[in-house]
XYZ file of C-alpha atoms in Angstrom:
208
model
C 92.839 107.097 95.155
C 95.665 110.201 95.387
C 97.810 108.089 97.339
C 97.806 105.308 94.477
C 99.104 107.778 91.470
C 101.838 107.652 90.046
C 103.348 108.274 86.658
C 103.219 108.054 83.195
C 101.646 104.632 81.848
C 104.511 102.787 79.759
C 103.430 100.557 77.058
C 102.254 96.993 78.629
C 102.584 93.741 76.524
C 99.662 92.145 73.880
C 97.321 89.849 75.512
C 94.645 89.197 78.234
C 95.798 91.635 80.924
C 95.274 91.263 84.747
C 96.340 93.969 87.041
C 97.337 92.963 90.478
C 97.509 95.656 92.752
C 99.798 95.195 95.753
C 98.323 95.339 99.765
C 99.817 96.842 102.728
C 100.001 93.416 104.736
C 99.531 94.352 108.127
C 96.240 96.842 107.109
C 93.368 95.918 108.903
C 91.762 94.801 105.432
C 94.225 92.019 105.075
C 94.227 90.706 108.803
C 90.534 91.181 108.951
C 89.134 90.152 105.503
C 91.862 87.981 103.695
C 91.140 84.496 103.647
C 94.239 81.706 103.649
C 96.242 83.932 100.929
C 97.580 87.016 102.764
C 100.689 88.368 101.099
C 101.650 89.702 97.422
C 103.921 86.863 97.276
C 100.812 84.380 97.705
C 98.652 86.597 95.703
C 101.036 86.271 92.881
C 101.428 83.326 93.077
C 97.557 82.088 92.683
C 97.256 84.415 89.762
C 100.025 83.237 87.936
C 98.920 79.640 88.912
C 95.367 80.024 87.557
C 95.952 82.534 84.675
C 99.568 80.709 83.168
C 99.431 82.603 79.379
C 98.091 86.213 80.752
C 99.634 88.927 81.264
C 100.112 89.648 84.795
C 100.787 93.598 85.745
C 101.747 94.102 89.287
C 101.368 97.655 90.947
C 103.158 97.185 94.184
C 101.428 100.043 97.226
C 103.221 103.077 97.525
C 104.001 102.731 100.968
C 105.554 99.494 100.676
C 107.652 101.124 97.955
C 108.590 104.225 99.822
C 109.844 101.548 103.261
C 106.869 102.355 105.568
C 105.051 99.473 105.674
C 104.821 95.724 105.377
C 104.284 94.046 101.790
C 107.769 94.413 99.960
C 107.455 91.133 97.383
C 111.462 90.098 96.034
C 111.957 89.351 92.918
C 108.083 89.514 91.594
C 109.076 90.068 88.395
C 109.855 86.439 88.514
C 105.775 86.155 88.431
C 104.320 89.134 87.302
C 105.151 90.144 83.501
C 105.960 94.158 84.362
C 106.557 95.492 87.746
C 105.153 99.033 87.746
C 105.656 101.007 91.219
C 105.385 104.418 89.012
C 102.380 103.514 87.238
C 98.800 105.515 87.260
C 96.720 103.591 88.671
C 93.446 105.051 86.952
C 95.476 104.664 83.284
C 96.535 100.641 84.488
C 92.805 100.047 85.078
C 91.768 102.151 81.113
C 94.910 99.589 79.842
C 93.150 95.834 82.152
C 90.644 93.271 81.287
C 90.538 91.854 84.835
C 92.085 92.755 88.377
C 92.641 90.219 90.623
C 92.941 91.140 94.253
C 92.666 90.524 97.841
C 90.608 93.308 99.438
C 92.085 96.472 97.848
C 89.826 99.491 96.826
C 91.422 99.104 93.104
C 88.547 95.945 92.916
C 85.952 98.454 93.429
C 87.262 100.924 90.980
C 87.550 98.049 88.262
C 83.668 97.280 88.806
C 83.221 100.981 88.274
C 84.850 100.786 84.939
C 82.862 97.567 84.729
C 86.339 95.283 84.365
C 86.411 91.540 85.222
C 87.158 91.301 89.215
C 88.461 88.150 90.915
C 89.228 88.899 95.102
C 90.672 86.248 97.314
C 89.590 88.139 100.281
C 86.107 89.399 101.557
C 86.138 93.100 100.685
C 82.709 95.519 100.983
C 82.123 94.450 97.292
C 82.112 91.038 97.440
C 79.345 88.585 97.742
C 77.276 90.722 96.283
C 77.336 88.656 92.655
C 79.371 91.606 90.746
C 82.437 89.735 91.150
C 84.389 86.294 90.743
C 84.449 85.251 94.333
C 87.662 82.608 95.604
C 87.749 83.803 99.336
C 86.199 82.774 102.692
C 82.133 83.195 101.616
C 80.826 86.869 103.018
C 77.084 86.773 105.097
C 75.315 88.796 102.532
C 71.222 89.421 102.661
C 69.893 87.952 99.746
C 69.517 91.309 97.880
C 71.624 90.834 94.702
C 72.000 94.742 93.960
C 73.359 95.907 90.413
C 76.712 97.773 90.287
C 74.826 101.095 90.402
C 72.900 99.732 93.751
C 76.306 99.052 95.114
C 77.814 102.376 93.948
C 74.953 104.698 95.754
C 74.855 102.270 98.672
C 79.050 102.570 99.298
C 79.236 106.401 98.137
C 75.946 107.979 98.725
C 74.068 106.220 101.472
C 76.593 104.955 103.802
C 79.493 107.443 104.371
C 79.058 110.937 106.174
C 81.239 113.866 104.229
C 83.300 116.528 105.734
C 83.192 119.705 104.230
C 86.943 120.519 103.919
C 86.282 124.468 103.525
C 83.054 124.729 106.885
C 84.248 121.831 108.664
C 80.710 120.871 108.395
C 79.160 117.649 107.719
C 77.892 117.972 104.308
C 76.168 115.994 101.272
C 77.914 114.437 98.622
C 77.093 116.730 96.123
C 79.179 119.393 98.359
C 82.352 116.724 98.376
C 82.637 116.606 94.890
C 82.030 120.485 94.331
C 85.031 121.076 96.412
C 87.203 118.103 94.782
C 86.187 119.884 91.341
C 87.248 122.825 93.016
C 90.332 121.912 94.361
C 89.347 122.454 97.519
C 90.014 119.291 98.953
C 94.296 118.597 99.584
C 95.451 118.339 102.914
C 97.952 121.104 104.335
C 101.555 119.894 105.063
C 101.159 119.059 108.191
C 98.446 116.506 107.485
C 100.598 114.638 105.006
C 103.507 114.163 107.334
C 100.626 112.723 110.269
C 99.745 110.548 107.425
C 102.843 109.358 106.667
C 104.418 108.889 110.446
C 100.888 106.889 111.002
C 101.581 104.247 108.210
C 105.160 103.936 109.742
C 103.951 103.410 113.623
C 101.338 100.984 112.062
C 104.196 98.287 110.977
C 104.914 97.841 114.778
C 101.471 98.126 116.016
C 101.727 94.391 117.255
C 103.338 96.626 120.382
C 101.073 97.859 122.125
C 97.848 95.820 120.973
């Protein structure tokens, strides 16, 4: 996702490698689909409990990094081997054999590159049998799809596009032409919206 880039990919340790990619705490994924672990800290903490000799990479979120929202984990290098705020996300998940996670979208972009996922939480992925399930158990219909079922079913079927250039609602096949095309970014002013509404959202316990 282009808010989860970062830099260059430094050179990670020998060994089984799980990639733990750090949550925004108080996103509505966490307090709606986490199960009893609900912080990095925790999260952390259970991999490094169950997975003793791997190699744990932790990607902390870039908000949390920049200050704007809740999820800020001190001292995890105490439980992760590397720390890596800076890191490309796409090039950690090349460099993985496993992810381990609580709802985040980097779960669903492991199965993509068909990696090993573990999730503590009950994201739109889970429960479907394409992943190592340790969180509260998801109402699913019996339908066991394959990862391509899923894929078409989360990015073709379900969602309704925006053209960025008509304004239009458009087909999928338009998205990706203008993403190719670079037709896609957001002007300034979008980017500083974004980024005042993942401040406000740290003290949304206000006014709900």
């Amino acid at each position: 996702m282009a808010d989860n880039l970062g830099g260059t990919l430094p050179d990670l340790p020998e060994g089984r490698r799980i990639l733990v990619p750090g949550q925004v705490e108080d996103d509505a994924s966490i307090l709606l689909g986490a199960g009893d672990i609900r912080t990095n800290r925790a999260l952390l903490e259970a991999v490094r409990s169950a997975n003793p000799e791997a190699v744990i990479l932790y990607k902390p979120h870039p908000d949390v990094v920049a200050g704007l929202r809740k999820g800020s984990v001190e001292n995890a290098h105490e439980l992760a081997d590397m720390v890596l705020p800076e890191a490309d996300i796409a090039a950690l998940l090349d460099g993985v054999d496993e992810v381990w996670t609580m709802t985040s979208l980097t779960g669903f972009e492991a199965l993509l590159r068909r990696k090993k996922v573990t999730v503590l939480g009950a994201p739109f992925y889970a429960g479907w049998g394409l992943t190592k399930d340790l969180g509260p158990k998801t109402e699913r219909r019996m339908a066991r799809p394959s990862l391509e079922g899923l894929v078409h079913a989360a990015l073709i079927d379900y969602p309704r596009y925006l053209d960025p250039v008509t304004g239009l609602p458009c087909p999928v096949e338009v998205a990706i032409k203008r993403i190719l095309a670079g037709q896609s970014h957001q002007g300034p002013h979008l980017r500083v919206l974004a980024k005042v509404q993942g401040f406000l959202a740290s003290y949304a316990y206000l006014w709900r």
